[in-house]
GROMACS .gro file of N, CA and C in nm:
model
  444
    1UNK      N    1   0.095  -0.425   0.304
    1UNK     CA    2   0.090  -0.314   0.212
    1UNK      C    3   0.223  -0.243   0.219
    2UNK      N    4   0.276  -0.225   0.091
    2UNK     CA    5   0.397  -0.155   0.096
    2UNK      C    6   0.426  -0.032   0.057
    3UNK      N    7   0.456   0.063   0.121
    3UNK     CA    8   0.464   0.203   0.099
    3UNK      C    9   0.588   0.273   0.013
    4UNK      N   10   0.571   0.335  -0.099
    4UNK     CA   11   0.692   0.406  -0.128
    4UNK      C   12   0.760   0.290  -0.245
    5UNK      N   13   0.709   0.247  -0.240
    5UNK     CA   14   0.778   0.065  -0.360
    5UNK      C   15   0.709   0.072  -0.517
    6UNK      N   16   0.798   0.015  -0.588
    6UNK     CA   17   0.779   0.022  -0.756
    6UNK      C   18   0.587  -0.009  -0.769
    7UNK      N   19   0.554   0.061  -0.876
    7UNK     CA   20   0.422  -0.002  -0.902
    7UNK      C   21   0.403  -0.132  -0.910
    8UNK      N   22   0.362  -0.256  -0.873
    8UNK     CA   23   0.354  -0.394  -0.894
    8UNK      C   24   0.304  -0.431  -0.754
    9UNK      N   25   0.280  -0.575  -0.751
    9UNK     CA   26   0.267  -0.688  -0.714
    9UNK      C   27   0.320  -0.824  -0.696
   10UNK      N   28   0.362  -0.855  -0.564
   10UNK     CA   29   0.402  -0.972  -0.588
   10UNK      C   30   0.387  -1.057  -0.462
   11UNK      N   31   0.409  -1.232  -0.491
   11UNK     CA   32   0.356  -1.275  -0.430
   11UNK      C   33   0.424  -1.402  -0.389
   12UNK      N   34   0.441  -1.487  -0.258
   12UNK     CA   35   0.575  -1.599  -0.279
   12UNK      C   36   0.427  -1.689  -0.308
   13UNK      N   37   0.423  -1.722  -0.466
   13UNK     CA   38   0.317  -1.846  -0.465
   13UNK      C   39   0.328  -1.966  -0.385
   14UNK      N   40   0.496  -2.010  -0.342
   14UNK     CA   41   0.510  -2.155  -0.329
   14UNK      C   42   0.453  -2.116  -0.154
   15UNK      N   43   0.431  -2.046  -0.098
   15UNK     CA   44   0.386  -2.018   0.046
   15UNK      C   45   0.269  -1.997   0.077
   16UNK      N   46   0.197  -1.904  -0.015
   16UNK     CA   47   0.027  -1.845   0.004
   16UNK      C   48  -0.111  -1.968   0.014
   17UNK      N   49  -0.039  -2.035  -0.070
   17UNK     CA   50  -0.165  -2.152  -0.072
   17UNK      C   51  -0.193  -2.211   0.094
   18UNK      N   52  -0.067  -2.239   0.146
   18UNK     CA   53  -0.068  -2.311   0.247
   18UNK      C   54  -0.166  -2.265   0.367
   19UNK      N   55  -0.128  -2.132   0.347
   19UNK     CA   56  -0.140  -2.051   0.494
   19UNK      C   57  -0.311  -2.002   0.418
   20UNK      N   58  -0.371  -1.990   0.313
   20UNK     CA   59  -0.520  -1.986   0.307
   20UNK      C   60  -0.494  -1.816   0.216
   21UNK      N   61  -0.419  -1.832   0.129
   21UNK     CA   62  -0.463  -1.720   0.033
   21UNK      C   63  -0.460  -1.768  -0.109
   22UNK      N   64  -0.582  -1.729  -0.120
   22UNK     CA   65  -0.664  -1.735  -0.272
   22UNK      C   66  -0.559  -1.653  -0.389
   23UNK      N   67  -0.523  -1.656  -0.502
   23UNK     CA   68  -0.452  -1.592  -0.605
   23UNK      C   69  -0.542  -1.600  -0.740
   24UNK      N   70  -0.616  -1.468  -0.771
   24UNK     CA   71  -0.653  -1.423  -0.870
   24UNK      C   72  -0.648  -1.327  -1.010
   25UNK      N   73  -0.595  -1.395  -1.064
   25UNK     CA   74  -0.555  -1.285  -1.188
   25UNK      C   75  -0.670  -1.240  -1.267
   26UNK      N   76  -0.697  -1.085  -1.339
   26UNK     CA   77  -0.804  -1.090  -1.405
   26UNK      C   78  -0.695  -0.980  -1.492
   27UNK      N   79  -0.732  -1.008  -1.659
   27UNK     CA   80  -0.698  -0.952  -1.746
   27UNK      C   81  -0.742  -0.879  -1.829
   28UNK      N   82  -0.746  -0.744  -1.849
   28UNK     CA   83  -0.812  -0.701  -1.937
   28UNK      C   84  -0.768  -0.626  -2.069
   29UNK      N   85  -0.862  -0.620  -2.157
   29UNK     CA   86  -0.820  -0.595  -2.236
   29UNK      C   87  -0.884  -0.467  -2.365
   30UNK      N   88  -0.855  -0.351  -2.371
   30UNK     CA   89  -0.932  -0.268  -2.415
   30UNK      C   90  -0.899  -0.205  -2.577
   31UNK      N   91  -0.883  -0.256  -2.706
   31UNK     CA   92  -0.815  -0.223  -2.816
   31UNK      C   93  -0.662  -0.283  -2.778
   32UNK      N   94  -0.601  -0.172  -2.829
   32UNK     CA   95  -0.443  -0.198  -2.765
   32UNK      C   96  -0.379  -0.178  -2.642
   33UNK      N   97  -0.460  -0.171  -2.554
   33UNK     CA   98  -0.439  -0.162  -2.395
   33UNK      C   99  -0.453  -0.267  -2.290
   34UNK      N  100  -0.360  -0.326  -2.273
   34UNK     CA  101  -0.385  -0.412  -2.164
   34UNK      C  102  -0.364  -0.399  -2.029
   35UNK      N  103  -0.400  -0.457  -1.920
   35UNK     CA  104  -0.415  -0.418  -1.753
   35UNK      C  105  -0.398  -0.570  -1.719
   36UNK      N  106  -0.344  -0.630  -1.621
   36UNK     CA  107  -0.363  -0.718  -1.557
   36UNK      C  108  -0.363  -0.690  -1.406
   37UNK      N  109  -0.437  -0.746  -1.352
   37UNK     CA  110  -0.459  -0.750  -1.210
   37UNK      C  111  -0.452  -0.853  -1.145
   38UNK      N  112  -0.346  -0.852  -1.004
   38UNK     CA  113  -0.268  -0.945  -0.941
   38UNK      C  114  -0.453  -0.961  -0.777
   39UNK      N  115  -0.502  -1.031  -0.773
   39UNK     CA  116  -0.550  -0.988  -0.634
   39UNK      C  117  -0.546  -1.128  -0.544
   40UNK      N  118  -0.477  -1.088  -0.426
   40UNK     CA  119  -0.487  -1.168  -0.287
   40UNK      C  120  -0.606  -1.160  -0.217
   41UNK      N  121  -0.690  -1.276  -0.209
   41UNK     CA  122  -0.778  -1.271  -0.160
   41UNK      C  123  -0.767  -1.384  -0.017
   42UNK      N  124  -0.803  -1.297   0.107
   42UNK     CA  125  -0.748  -1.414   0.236
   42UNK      C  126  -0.826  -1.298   0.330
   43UNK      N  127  -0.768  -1.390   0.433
   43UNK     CA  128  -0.930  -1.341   0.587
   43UNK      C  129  -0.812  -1.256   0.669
   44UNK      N  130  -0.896  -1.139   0.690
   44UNK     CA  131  -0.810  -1.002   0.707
   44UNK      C  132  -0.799  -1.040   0.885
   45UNK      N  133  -0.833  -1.169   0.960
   45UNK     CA  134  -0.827  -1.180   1.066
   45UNK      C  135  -0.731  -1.250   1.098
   46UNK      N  136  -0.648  -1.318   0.981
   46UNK     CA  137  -0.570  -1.418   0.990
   46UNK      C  138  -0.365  -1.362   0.974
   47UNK      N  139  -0.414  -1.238   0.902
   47UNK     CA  140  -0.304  -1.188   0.860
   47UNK      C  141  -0.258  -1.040   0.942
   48UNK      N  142  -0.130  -1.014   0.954
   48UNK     CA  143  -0.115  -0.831   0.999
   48UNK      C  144  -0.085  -0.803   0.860
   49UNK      N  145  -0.152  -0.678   0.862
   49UNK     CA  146  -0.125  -0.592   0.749
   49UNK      C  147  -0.012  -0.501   0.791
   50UNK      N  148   0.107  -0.415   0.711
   50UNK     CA  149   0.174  -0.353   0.757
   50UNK      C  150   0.183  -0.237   0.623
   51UNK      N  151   0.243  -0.106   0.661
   51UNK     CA  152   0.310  -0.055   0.547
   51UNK      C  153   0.421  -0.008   0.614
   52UNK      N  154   0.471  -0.037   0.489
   52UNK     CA  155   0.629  -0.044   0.546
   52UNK      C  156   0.726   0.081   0.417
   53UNK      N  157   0.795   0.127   0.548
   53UNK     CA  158   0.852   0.273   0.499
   53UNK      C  159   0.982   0.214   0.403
   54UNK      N  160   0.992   0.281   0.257
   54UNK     CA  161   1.116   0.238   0.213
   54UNK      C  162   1.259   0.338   0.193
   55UNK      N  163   1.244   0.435   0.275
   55UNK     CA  164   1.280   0.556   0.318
   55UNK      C  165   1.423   0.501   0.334
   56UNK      N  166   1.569   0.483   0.343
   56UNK     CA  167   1.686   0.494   0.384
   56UNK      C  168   1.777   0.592   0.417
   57UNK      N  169   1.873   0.565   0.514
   57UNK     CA  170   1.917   0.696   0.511
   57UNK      C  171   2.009   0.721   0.391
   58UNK      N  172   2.063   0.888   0.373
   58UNK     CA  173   2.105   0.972   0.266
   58UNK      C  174   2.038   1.000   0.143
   59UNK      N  175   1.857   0.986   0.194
   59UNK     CA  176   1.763   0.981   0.055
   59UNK      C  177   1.765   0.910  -0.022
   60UNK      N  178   1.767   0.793  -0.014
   60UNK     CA  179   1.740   0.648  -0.065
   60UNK      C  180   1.688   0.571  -0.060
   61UNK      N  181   1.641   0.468  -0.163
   61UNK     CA  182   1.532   0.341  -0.118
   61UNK      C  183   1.575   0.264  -0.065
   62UNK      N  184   1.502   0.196   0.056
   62UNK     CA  185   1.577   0.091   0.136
   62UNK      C  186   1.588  -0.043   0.035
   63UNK      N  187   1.521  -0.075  -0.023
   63UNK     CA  188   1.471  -0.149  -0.118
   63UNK      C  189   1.488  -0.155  -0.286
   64UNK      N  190   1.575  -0.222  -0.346
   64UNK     CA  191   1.545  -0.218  -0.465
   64UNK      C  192   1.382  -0.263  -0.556
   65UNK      N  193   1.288  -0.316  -0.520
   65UNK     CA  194   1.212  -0.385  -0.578
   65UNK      C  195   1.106  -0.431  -0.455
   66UNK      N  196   1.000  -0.420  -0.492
   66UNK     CA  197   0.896  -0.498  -0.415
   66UNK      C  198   0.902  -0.659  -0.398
   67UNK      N  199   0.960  -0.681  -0.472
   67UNK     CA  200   0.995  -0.843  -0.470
   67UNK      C  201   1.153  -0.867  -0.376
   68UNK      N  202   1.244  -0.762  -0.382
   68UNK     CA  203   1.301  -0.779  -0.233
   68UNK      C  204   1.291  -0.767  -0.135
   69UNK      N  205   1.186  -0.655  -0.104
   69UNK     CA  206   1.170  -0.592   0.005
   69UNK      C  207   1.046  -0.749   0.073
   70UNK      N  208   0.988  -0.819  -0.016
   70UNK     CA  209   0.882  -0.886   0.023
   70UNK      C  210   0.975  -1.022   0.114
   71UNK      N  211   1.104  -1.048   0.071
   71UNK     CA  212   1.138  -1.131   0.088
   71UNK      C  213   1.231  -1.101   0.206
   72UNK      N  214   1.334  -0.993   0.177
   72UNK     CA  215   1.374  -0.945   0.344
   72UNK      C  216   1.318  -0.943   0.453
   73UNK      N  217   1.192  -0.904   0.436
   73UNK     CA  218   1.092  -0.886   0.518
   73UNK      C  219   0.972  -1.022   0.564
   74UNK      N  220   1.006  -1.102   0.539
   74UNK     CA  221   0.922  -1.234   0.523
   74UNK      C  222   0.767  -1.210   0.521
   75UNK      N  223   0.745  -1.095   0.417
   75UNK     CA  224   0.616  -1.083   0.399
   75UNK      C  225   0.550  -1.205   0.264
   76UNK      N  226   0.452  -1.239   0.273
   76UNK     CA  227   0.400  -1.353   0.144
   76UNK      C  228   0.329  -1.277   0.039
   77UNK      N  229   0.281  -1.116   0.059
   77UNK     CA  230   0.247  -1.097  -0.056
   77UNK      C  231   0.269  -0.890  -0.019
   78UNK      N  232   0.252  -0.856  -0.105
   78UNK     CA  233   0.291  -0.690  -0.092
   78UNK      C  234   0.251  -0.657  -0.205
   79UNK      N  235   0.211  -0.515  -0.198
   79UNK     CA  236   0.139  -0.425  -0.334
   79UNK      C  237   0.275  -0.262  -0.317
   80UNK      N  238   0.219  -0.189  -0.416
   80UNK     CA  239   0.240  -0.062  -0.390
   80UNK      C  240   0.153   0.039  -0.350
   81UNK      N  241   0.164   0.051  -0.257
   81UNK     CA  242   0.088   0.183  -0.159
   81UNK      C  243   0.060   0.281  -0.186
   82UNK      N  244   0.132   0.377  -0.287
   82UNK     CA  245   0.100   0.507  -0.214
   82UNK      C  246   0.176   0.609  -0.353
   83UNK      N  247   0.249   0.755  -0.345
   83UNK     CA  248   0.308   0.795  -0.449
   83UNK      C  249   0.417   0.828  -0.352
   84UNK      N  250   0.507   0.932  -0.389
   84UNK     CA  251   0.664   0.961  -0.403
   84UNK      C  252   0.681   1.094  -0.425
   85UNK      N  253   0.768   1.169  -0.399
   85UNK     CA  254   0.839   1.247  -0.452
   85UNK      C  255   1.035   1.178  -0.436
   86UNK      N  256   1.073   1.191  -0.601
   86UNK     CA  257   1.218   1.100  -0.582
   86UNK      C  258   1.329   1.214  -0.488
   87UNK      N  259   1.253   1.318  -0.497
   87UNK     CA  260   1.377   1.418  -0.437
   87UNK      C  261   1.317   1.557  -0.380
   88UNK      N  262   1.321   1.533  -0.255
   88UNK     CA  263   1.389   1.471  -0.149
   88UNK      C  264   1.247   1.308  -0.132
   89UNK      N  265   1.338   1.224  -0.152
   89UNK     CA  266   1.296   1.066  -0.134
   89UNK      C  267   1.201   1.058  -0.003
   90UNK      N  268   1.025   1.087  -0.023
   90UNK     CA  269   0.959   1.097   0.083
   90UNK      C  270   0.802   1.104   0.024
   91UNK      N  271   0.724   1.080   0.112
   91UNK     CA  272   0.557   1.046   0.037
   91UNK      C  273   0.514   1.202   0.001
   92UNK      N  274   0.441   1.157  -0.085
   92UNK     CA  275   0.362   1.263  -0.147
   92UNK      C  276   0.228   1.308  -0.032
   93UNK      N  277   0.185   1.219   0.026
   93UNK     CA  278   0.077   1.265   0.101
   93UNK      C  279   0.101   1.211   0.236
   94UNK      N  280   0.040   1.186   0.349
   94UNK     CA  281   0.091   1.153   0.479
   94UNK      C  282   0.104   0.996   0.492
   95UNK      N  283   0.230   0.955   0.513
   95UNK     CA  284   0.244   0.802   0.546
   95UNK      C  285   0.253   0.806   0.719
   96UNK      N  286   0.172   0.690   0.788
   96UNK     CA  287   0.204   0.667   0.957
   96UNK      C  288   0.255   0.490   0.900
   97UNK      N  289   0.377   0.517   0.982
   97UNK     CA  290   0.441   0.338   1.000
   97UNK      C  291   0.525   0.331   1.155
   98UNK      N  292   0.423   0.260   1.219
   98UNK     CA  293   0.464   0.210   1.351
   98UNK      C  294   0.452   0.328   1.439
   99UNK      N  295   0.338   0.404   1.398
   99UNK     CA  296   0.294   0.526   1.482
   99UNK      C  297   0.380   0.686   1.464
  100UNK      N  298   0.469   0.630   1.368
  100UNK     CA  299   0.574   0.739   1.304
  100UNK      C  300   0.519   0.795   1.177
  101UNK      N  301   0.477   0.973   1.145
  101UNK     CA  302   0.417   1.075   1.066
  101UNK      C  303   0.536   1.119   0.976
  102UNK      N  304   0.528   1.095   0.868
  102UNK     CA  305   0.602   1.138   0.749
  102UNK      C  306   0.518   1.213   0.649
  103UNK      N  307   0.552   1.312   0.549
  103UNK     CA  308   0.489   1.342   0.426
  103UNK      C  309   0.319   1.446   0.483
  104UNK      N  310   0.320   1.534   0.394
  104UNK     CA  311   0.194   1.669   0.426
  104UNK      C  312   0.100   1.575   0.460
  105UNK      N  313  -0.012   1.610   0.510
  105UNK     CA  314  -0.189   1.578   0.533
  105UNK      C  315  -0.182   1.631   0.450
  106UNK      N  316  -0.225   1.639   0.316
  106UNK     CA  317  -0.342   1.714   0.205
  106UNK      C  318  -0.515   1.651   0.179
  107UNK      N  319  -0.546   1.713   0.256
  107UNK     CA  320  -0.699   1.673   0.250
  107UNK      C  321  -0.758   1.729   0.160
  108UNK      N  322  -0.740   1.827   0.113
  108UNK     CA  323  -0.824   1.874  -0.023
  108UNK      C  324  -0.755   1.845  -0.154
  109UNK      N  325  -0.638   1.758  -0.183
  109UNK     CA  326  -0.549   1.686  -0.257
  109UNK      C  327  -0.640   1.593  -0.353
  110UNK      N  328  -0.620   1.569  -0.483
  110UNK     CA  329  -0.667   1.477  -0.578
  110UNK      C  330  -0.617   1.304  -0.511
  111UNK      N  331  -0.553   1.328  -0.403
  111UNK     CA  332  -0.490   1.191  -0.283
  111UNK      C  333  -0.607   1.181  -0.203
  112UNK      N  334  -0.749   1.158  -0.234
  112UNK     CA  335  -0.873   1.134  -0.120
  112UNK      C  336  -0.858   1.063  -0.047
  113UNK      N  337  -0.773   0.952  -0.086
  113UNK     CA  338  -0.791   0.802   0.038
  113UNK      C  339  -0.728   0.780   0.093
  114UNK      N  340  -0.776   0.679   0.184
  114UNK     CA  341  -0.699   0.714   0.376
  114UNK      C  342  -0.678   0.530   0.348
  115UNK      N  343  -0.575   0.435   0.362
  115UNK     CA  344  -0.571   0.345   0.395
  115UNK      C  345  -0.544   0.344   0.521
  116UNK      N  346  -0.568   0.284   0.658
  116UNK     CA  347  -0.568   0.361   0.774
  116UNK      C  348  -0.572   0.155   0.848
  117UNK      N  349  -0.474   0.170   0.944
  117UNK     CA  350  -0.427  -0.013   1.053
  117UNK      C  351  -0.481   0.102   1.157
  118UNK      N  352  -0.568   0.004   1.239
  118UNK     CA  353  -0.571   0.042   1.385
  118UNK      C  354  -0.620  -0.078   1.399
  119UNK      N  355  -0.509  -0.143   1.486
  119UNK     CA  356  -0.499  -0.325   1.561
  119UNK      C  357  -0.504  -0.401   1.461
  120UNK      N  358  -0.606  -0.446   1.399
  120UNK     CA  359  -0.650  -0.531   1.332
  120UNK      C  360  -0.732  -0.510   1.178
  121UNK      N  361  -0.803  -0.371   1.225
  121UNK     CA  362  -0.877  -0.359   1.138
  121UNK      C  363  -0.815  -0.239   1.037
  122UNK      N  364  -0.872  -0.249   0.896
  122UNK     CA  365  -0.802  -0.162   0.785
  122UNK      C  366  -0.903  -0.120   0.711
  123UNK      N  367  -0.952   0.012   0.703
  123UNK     CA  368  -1.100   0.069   0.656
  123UNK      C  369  -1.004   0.144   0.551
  124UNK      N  370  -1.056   0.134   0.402
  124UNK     CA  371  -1.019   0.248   0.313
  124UNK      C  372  -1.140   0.381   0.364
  125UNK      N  373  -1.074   0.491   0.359
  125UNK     CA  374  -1.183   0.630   0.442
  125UNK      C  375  -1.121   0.697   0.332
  126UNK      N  376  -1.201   0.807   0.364
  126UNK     CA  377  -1.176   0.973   0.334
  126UNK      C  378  -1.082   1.042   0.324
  127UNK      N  379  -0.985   1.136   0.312
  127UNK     CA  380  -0.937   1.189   0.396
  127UNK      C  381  -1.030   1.314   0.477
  128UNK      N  382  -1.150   1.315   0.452
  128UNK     CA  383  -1.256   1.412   0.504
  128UNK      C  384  -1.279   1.337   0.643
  129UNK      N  385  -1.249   1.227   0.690
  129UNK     CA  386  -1.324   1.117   0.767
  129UNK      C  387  -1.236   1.096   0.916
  130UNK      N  388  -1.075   1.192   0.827
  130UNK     CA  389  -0.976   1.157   0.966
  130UNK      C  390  -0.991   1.248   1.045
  131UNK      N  391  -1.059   1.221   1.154
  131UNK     CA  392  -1.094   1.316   1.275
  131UNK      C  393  -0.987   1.322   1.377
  132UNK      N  394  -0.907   1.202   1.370
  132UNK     CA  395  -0.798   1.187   1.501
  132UNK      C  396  -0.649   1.074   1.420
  133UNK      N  397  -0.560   1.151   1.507
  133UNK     CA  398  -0.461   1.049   1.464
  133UNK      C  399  -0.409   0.923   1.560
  134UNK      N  400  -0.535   0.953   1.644
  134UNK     CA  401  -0.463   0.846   1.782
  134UNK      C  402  -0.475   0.718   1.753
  135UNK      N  403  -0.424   0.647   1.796
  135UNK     CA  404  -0.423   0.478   1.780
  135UNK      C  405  -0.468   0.439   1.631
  136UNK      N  406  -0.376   0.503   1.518
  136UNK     CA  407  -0.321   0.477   1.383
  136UNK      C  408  -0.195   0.419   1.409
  137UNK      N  409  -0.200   0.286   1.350
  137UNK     CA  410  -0.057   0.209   1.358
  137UNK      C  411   0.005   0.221   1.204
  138UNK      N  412  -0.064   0.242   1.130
  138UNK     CA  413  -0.048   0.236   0.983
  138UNK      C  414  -0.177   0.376   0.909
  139UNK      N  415  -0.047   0.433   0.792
  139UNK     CA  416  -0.180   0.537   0.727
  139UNK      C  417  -0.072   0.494   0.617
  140UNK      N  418  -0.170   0.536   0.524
  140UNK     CA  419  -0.091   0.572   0.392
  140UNK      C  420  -0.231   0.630   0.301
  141UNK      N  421  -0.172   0.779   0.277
  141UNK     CA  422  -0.299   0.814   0.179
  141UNK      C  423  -0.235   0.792   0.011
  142UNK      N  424  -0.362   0.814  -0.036
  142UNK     CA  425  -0.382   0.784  -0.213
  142UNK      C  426  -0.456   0.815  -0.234
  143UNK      N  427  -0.505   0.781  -0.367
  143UNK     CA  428  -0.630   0.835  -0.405
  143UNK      C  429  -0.605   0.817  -0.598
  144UNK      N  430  -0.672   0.842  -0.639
  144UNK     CA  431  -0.803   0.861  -0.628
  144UNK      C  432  -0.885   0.754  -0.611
  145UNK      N  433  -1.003   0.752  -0.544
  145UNK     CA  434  -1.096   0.618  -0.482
  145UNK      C  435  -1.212   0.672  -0.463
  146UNK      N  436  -1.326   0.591  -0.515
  146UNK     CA  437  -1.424   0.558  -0.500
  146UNK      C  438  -1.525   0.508  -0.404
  147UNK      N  439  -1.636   0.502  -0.375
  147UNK     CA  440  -1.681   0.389  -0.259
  147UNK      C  441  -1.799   0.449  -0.222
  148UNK      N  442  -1.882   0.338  -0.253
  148UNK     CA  443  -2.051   0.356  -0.246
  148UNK      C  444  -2.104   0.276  -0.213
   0.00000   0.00000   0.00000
């Protein structure tokens, strides 16, 4: 998961198959509105999830593009995470990467959701739900989200 990166998706097709990820497109289509949706589907035991800060120094993106950053990084597939403010170049709501706190907690924020790494496992939560910040290897809030 990539934090702070252009809206999109992308994915090294000629690699994903190998290693056991599924590639699903679904398209929709509403009058004159269209949506397409990129989704990786693969066994969350097989892979590390990361979000990764695109923060540089002098307030800059480390990254031009999610599709470079995927490839510097020898990641096989990456989304966009999270929102922005372009100035000063930093998250809109709280990002943790590699146990490092950037950007406000807003818990009563239209940003409800907690994407939240601890070891292995990655629960979309609350932000009503974060009781502790200990042994968070990865946060990135967003929102708005659902879940029933």
């Amino acid at each position: 998961v990539a934090g702070r990166l252009l809206a999109t998706a992308t994915f090294a097709a000629d690699k994903i198959h190998d290693i056991g990820i599924r590639l699903h497109d679904v398209n929709i289509r509403l009058e004159e509105r269209k949506v397409r949706l990129s989704l990786a589907i693969f066994e969350e035991k097989k892979f590390a999830i990361r979000i990764i800060d695109n923060t540089a120094p002098s307030d800059r993106a480390r990254f031009d593009n999610l599709a470079s950053a995927m490839e510097k990084l020898g990641c096989v597939a990456g989304c966009n995470g999270g929102f922005f403010n372009r100035r000063p170049f930093q998250p809109a709501g709280l990002m943790i990467v590699d146990g490092r706190e950037s950007g406000p907690f807003e818990p009563n924020s239209w940003m409800n959701g907690l994407l939240i790494i601890r070891g292995t496992h990655m629960p979309l939560e609350s932000t009503a739900s974060l009781k502790s910040r200990r042994d968070i290897g990865g946060l990135l809030q967003a929102g708005p989200w659902r879940m029933r």
